[in-house]
PDB file of C-alpha atoms and ligand atoms in Angstrom:
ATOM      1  CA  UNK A   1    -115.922 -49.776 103.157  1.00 41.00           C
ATOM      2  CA  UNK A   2    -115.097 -49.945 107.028  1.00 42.00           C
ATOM      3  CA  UNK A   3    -116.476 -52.665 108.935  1.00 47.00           C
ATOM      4  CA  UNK A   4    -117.675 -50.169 111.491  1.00 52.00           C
ATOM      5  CA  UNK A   5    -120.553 -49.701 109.423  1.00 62.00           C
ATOM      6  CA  UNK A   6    -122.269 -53.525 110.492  1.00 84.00           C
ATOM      7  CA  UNK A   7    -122.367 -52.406 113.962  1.00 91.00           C
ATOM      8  CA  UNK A   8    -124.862 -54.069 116.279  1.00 93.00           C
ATOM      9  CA  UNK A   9    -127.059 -50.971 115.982  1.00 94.00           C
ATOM     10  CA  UNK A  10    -126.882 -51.427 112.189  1.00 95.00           C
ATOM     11  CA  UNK A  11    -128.319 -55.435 113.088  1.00 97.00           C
ATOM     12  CA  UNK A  12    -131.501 -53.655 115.299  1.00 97.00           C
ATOM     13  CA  UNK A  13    -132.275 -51.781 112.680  1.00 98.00           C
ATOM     14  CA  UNK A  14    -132.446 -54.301 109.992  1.00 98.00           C
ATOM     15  CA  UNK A  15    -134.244 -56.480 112.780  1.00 98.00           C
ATOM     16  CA  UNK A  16    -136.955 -53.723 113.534  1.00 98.00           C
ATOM     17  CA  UNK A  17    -137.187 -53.225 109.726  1.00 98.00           C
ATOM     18  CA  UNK A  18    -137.672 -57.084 108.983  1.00 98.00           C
ATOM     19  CA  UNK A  19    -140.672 -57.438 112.039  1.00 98.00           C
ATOM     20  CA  UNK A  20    -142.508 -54.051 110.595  1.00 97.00           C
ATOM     21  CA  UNK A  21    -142.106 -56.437 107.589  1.00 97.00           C
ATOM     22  CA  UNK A  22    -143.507 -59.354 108.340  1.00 96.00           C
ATOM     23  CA  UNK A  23    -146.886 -57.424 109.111  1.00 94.00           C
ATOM     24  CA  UNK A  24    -147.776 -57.636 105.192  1.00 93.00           C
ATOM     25  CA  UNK A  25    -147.187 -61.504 105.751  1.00 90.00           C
ATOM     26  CA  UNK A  26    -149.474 -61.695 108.436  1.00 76.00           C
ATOM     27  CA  UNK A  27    -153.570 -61.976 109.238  1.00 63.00           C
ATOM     28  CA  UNK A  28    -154.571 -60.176 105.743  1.00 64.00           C
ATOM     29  CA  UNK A  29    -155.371 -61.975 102.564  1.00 75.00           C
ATOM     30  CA  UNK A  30    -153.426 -62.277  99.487  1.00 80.00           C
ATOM     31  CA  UNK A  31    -153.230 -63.603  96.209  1.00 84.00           C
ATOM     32  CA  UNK A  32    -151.219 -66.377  95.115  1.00 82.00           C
ATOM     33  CA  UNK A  33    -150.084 -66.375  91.102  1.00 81.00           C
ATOM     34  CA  UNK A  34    -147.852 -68.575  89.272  1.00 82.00           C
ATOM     35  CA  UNK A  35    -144.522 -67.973  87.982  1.00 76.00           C
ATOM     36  CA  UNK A  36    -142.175 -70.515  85.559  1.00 68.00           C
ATOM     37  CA  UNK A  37    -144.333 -72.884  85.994  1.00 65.00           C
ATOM     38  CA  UNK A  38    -147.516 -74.230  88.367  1.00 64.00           C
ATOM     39  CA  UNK A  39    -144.801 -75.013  91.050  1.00 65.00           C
ATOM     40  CA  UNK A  40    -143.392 -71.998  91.384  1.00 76.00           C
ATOM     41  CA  UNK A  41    -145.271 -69.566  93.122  1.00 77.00           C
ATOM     42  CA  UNK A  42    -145.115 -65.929  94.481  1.00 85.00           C
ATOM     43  CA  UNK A  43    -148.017 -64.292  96.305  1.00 87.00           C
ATOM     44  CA  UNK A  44    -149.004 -60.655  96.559  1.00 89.00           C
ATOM     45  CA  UNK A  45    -147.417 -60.515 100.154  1.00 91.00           C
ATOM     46  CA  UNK A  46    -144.074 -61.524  98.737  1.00 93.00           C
ATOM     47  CA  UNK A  47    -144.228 -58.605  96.483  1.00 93.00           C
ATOM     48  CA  UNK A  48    -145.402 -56.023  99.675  1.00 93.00           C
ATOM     49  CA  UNK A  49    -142.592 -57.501 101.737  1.00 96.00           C
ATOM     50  CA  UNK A  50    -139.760 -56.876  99.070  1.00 96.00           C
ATOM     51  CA  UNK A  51    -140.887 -53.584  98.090  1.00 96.00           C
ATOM     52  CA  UNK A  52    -141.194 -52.038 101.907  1.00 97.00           C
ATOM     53  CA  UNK A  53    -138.009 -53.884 102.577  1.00 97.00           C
ATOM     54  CA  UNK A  54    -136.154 -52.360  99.617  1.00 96.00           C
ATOM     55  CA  UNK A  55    -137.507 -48.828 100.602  1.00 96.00           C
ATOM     56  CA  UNK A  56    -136.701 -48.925 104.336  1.00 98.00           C
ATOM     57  CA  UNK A  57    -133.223 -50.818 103.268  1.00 97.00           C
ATOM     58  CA  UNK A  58    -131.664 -48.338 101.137  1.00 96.00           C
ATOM     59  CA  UNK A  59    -132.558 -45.298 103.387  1.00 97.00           C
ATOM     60  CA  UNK A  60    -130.779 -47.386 106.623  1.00 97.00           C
ATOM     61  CA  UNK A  61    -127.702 -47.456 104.066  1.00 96.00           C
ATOM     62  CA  UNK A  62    -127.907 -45.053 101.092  1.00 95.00           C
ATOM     63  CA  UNK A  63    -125.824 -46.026  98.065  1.00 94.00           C
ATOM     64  CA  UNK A  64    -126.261 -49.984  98.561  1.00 95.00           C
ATOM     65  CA  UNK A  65    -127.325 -52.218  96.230  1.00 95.00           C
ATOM     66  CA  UNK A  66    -130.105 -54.977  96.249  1.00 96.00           C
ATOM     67  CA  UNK A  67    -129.900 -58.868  95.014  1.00 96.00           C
ATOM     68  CA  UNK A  68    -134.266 -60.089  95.266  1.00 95.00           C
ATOM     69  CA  UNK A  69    -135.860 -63.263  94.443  1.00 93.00           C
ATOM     70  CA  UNK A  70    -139.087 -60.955  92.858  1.00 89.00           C
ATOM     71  CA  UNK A  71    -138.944 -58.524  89.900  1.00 80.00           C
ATOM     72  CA  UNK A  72    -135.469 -58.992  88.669  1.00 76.00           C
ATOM     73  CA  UNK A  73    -134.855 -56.533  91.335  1.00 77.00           C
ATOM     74  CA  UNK A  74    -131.112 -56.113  91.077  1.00 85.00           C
ATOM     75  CA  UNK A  75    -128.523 -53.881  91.472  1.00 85.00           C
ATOM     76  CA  UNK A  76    -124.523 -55.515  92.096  1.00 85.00           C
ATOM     77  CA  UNK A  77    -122.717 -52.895  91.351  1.00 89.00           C
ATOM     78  CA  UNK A  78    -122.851 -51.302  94.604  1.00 93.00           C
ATOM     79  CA  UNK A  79    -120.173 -51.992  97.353  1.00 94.00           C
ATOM     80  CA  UNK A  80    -122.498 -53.097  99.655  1.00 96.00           C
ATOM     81  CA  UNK A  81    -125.307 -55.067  98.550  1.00 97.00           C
ATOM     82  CA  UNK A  82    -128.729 -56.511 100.726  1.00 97.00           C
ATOM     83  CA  UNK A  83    -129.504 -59.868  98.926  1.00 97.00           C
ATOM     84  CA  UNK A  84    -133.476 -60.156 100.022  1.00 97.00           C
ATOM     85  CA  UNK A  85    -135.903 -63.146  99.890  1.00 97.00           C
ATOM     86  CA  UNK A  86    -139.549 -61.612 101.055  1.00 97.00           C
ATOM     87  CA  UNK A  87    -140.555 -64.744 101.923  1.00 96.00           C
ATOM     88  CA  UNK A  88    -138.859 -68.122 101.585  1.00 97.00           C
ATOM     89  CA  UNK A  89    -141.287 -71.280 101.925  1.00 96.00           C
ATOM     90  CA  UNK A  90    -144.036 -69.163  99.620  1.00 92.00           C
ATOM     91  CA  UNK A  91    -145.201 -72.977  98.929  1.00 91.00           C
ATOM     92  CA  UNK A  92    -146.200 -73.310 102.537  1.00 94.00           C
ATOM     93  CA  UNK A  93    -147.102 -69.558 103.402  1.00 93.00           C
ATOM     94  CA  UNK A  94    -149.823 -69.922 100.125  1.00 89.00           C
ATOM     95  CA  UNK A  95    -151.306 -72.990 102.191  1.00 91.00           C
ATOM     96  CA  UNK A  96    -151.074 -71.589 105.655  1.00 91.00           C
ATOM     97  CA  UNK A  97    -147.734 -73.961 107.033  1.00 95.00           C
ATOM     98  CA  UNK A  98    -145.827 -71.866 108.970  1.00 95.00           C
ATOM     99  CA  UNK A  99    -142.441 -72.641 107.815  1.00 97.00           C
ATOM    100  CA  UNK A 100    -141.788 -69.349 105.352  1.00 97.00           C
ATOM    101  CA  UNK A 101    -139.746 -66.412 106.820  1.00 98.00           C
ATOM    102  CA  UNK A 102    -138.423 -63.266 105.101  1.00 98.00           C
ATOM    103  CA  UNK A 103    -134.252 -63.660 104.612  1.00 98.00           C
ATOM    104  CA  UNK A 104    -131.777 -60.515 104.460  1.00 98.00           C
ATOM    105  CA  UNK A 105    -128.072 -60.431 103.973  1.00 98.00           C
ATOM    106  CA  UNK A 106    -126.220 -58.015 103.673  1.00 98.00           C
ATOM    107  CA  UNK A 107    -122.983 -58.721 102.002  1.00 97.00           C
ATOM    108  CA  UNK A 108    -119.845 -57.083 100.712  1.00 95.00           C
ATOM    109  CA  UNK A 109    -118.916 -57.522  97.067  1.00 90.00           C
ATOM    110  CA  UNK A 110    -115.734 -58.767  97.491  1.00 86.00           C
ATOM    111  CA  UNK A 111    -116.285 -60.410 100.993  1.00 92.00           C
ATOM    112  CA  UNK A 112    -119.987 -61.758 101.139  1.00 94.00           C
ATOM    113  CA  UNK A 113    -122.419 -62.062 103.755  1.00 97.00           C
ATOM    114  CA  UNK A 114    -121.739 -59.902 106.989  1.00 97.00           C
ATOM    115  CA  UNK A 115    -124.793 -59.481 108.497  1.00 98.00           C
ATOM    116  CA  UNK A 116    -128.070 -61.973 108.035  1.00 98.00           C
ATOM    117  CA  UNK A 117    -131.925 -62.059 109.459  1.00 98.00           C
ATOM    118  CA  UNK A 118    -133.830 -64.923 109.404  1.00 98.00           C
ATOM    119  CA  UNK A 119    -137.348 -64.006 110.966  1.00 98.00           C
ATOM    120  CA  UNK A 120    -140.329 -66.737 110.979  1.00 98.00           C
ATOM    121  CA  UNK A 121    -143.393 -64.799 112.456  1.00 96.00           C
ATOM    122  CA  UNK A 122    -145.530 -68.003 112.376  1.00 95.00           C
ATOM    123  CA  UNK A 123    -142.811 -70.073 114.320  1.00 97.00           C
ATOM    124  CA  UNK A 124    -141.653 -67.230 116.330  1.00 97.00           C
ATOM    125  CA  UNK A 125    -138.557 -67.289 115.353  1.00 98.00           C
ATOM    126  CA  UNK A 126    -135.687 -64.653 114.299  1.00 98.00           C
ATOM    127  CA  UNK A 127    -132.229 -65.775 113.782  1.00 98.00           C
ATOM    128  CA  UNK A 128    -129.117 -63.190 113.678  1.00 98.00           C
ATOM    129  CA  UNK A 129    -125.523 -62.816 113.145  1.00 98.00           C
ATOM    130  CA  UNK A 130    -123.117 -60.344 112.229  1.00 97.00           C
ATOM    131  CA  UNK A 131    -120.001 -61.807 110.957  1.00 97.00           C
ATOM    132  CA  UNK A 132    -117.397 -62.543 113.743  1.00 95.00           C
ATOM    133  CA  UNK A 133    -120.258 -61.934 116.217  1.00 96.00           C
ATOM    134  CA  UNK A 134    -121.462 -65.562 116.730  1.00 97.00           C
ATOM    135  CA  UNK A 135    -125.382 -66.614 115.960  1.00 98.00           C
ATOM    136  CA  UNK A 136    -128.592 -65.873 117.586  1.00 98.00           C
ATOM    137  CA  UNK A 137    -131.951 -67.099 118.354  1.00 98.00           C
ATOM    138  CA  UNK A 138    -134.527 -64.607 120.049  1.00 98.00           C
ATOM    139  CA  UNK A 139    -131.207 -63.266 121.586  1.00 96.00           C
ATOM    140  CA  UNK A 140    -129.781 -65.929 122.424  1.00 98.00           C
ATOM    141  CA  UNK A 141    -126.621 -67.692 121.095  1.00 98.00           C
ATOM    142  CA  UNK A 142    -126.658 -70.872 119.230  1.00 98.00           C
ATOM    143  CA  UNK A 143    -124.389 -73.607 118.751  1.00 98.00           C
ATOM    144  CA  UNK A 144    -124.684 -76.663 116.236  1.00 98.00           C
ATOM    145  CA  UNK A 145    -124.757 -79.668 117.420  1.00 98.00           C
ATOM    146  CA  UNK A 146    -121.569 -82.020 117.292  1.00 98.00           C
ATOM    147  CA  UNK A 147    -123.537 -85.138 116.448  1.00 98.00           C
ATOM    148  CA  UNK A 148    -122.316 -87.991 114.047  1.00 98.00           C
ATOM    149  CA  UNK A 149    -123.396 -88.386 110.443  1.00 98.00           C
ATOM    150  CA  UNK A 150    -125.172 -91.590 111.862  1.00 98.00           C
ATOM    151  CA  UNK A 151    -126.848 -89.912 113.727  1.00 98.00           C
ATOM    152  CA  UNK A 152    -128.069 -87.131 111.364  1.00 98.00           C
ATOM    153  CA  UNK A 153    -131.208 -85.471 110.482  1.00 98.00           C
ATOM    154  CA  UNK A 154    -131.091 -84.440 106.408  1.00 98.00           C
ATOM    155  CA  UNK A 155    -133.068 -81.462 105.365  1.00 98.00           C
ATOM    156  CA  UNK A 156    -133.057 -81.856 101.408  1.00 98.00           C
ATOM    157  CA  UNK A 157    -135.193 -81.776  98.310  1.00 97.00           C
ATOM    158  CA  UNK A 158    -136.231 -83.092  95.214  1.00 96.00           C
ATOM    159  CA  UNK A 159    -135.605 -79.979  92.970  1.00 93.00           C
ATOM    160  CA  UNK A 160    -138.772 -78.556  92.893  1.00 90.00           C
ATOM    161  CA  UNK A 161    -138.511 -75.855  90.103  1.00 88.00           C
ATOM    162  CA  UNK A 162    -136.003 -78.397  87.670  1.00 91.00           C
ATOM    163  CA  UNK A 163    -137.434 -81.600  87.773  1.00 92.00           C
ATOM    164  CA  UNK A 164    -135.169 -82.849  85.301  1.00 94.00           C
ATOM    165  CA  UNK A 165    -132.765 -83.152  88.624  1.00 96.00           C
ATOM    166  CA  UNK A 166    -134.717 -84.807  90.408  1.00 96.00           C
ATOM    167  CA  UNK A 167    -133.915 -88.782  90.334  1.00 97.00           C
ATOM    168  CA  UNK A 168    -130.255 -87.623  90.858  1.00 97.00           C
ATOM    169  CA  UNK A 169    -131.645 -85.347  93.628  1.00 98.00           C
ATOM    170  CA  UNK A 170    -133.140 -88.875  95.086  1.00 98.00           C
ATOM    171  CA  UNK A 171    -130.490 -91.466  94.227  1.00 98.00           C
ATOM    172  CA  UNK A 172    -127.700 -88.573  96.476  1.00 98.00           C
ATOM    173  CA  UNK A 173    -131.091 -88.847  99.129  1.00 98.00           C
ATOM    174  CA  UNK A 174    -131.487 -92.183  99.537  1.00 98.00           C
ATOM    175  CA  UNK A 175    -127.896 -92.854 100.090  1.00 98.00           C
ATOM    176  CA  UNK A 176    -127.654 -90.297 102.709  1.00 98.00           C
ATOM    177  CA  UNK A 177    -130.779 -91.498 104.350  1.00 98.00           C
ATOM    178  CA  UNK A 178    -129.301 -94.848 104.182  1.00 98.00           C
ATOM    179  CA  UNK A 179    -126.245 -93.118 106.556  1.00 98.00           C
ATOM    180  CA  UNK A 180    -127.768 -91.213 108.785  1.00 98.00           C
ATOM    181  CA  UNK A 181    -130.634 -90.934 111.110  1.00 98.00           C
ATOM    182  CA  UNK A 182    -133.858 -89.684 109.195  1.00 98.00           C
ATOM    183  CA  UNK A 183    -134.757 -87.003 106.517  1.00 98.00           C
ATOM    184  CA  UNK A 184    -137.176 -84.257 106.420  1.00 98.00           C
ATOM    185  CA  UNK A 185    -138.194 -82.126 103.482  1.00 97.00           C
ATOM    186  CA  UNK A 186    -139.160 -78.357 105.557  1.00 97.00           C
ATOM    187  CA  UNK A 187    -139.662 -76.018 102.163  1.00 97.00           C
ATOM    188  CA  UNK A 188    -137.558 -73.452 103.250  1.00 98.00           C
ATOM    189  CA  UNK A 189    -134.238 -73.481 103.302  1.00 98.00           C
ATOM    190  CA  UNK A 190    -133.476 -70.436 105.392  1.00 98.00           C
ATOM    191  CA  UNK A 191    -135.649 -72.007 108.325  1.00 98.00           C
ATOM    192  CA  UNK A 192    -133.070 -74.735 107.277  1.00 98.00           C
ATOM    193  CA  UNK A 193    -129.979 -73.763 107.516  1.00 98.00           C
ATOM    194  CA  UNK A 194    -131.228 -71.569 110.555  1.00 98.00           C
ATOM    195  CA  UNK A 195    -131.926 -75.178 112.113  1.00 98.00           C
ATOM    196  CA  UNK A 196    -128.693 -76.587 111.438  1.00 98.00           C
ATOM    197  CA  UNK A 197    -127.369 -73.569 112.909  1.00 98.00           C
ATOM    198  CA  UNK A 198    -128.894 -73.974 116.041  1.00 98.00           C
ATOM    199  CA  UNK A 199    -128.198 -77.944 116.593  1.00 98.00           C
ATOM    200  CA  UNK A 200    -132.084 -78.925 115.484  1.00 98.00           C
ATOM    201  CA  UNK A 201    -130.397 -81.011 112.481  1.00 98.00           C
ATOM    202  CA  UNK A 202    -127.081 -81.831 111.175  1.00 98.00           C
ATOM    203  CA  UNK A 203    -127.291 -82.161 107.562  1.00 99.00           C
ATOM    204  CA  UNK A 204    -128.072 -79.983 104.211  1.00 98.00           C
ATOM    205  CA  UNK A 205    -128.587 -80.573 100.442  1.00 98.00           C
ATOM    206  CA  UNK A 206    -130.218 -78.581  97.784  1.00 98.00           C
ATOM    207  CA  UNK A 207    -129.267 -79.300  93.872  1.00 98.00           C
ATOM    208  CA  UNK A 208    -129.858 -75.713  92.891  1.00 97.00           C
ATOM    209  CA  UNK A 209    -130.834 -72.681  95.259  1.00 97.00           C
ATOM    210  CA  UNK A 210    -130.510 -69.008  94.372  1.00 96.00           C
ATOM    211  CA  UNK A 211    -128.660 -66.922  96.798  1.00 97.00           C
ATOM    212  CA  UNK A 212    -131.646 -65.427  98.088  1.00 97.00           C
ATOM    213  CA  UNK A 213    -132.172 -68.680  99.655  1.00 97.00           C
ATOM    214  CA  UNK A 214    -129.030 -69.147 101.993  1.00 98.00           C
ATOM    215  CA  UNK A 215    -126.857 -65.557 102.037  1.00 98.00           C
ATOM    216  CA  UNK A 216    -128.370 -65.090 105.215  1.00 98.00           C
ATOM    217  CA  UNK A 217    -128.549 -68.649 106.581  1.00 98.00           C
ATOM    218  CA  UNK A 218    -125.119 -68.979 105.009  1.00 98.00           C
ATOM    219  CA  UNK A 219    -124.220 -66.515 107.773  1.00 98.00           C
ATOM    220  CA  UNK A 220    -125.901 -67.395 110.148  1.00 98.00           C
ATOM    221  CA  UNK A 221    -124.869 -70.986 109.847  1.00 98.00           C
ATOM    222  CA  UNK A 222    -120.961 -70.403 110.265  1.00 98.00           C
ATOM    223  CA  UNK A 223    -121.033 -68.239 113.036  1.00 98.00           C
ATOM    224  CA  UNK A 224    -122.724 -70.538 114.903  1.00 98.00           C
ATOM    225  CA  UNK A 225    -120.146 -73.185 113.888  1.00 98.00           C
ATOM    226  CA  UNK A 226    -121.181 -75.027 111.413  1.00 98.00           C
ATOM    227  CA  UNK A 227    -119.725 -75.198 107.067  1.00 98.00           C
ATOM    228  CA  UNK A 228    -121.502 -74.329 103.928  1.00 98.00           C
ATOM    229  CA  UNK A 229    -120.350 -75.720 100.504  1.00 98.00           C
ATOM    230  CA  UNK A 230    -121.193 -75.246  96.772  1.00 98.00           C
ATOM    231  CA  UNK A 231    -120.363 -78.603  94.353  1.00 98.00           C
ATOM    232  CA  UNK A 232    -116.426 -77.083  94.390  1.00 97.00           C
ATOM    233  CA  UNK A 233    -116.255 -77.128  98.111  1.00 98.00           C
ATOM    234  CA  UNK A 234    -116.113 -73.350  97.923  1.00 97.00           C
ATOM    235  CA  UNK A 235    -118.542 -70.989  99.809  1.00 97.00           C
ATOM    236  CA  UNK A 236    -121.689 -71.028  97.679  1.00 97.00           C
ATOM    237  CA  UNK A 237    -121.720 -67.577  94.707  1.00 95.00           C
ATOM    238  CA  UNK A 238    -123.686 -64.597  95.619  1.00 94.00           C
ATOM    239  CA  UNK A 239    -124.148 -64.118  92.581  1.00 93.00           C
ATOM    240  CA  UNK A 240    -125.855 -67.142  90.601  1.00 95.00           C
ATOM    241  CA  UNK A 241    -127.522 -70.242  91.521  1.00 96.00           C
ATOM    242  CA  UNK A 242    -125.551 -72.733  93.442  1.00 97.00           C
ATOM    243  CA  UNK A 243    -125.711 -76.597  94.491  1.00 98.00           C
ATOM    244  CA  UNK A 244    -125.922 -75.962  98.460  1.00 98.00           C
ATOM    245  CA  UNK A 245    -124.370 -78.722 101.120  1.00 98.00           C
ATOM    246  CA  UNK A 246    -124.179 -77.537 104.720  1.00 99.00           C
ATOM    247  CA  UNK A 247    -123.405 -79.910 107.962  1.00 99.00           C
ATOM    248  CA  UNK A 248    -122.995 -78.910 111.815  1.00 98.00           C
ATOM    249  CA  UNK A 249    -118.963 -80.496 111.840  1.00 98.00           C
ATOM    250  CA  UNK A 250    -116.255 -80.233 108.241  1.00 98.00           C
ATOM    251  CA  UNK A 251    -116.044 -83.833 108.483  1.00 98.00           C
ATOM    252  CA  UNK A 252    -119.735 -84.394 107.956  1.00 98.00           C
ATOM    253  CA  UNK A 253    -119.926 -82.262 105.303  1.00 98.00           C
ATOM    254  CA  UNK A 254    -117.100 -83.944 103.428  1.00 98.00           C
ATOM    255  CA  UNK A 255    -118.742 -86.692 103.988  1.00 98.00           C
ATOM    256  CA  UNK A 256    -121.957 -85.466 102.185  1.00 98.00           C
ATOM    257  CA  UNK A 257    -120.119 -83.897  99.776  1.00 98.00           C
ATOM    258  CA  UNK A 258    -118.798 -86.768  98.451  1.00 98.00           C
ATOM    259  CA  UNK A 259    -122.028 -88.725  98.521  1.00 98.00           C
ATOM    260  CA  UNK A 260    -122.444 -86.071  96.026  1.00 98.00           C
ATOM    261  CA  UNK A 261    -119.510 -86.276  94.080  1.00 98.00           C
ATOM    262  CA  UNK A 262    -120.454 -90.341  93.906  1.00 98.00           C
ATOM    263  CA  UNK A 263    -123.891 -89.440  91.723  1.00 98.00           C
ATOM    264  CA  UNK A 264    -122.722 -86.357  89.689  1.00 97.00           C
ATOM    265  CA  UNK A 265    -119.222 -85.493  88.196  1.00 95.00           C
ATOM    266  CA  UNK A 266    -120.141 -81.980  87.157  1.00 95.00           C
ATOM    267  CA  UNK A 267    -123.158 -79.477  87.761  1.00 96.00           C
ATOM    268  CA  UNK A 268    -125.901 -80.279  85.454  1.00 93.00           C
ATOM    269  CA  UNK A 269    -126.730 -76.686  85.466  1.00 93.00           C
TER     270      UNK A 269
HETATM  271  C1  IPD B 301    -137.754 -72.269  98.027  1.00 51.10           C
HETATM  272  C2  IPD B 301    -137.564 -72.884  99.389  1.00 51.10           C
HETATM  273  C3  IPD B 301    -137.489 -74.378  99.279  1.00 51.10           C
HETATM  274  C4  IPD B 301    -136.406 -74.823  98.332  1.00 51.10           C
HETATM  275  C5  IPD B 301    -136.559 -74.164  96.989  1.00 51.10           C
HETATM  276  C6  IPD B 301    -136.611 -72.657  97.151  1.00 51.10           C
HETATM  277  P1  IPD B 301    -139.185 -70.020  97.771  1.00 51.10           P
HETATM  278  O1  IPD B 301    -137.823 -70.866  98.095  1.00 51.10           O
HETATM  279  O2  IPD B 301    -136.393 -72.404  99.999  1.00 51.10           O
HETATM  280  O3  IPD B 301    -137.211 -74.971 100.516  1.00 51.10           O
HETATM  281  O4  IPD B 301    -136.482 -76.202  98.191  1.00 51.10           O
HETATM  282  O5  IPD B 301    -135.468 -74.534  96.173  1.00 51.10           O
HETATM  283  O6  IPD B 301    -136.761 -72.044  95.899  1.00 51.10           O
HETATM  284  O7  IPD B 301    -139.499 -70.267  96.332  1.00 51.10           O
HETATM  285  O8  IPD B 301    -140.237 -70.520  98.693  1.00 51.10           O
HETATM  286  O9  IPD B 301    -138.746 -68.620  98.029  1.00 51.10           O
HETATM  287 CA1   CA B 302    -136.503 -68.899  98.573  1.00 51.10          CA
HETATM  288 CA1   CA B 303    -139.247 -66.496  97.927  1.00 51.10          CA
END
């Protein structure tokens, strides 16, 4: 496939496609129900955001294929392949916090993520990149930050949906708290990584996220300098779930990295 077709027209598109979106998320009611479990929840809006993004998606490109978080929605065997969380933080959208955004990659099978939206309508945020293009905020470029590890803030959490992770989850927390500057727990970890991206905080760990949770943050995240790691050091799968470290600088994220390596020798998963 050329790479003429991620043009920066292509990224408006997506863009205006994502804000028409985000009107299903916003000032109407919904219904929350559970799903695997009273923790895990999905919400009527998350299943009108998917299905008018999957619509407006595959007539922008015909003939690509779709990874989603709802309705075992999925279809890899397409070149190019929009990996879609409606809305990320459904936790906090179901209780009216407004960290939750809707997250689309688009990534090519053999390449991954190339192009990645991020939009928070509560925050007022949208975060961009197309790959080799650098990052974006509302337009404007973003950087991470070059601080320390000491001087860190860790975005992590406690495993919601797999609590049998979780004391591991807090023994590889408490240590890096014990390093660094202070830890918060956001509940979304596109808004996440879209933070780290932007020099807001400096450090990243999730035991297991699917890759609806950071294709596009993944993106966004390096081309605003900063690194993205599964348990191997590798670039997390786009295909199945993945222990997720991320840090603004390589070293820091070595450095977290092996914090991990110190509580687990293999992925419990
Ligand atoms: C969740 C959020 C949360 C993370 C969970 C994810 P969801 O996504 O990203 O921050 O801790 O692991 O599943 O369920 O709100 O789409
Ligand atoms: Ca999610
Ligand atoms: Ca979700």
């Amino acid at each position: 496939m050329s790479g003429s077709i991620i043009s920066e027209n292509t990224l408006q598109s997506v863009i205006s496609i994502v804000k028409e979106a985000s009107s299903l998320m916003v000032g109407k009611g919904y219904e929350v129900f559970e799903k695997d479990g009273f923790a895990n929840l999905v919400t009527s809006s998350d299943i009108a955001v998917q299905e008018f993004l999957t619509g407006r998606l595959s007539e922008l490109l015909p003939g690509s294929g779709f990874i989603c978080e709802e309705e075992d929605f999925h279809d890899t065997s397409k070149e190019l392949i929009w990996i879609i969380d409606p809305i990320d933080g459904t936790a906090n959208y179901s209780r009216g916090i407004a960290d939750c955004c809707i997250s689309v990659a688009l990534a090519k099978k053999d390449e991954g993520p190339v192009l990645g939206v991020v939009y928070s309508p509560a925050r007022g945020e949208l975060y961009s990149a197309i790959k080799g293009g650098g990052a974006f905020l509302n337009s404007k470029p973003v950087h991470v930050s070059d601080r320390p590890f000491e001087n860190g803030i860790f975005c992590c959490a406690m495993s919601t949906y797999r609590k049998e992770f979780a004391k591991t989850c807090s023994d590889i927390i408490y240590d890096v708290h014990m390093q660094s500057n202070d830890t918060r727990r956001w509940g979304s970890a596109a808004i996440e990584l879209c933070l780290l991206a932007s020099g807001f905080v400096e450090l990243y760990f999730e035991m297991r996220l699917q890759p609806w949770d950071y294709a596009a943050g993944a993106l966004i995240l390096s081309e605003a300098g900063g690194c993205i790691a599964s348990f191997d050091g590798k670039a997390p799968s786009l295909y199945a779930p993945s222990l997720v470290v991320a840090a603004n600088t390589p070293g820091n994220l070595q450095r977290l990295l092996g914090i991990v390596h110190d509580h687990m020798d293999s992925l419990p998963y």
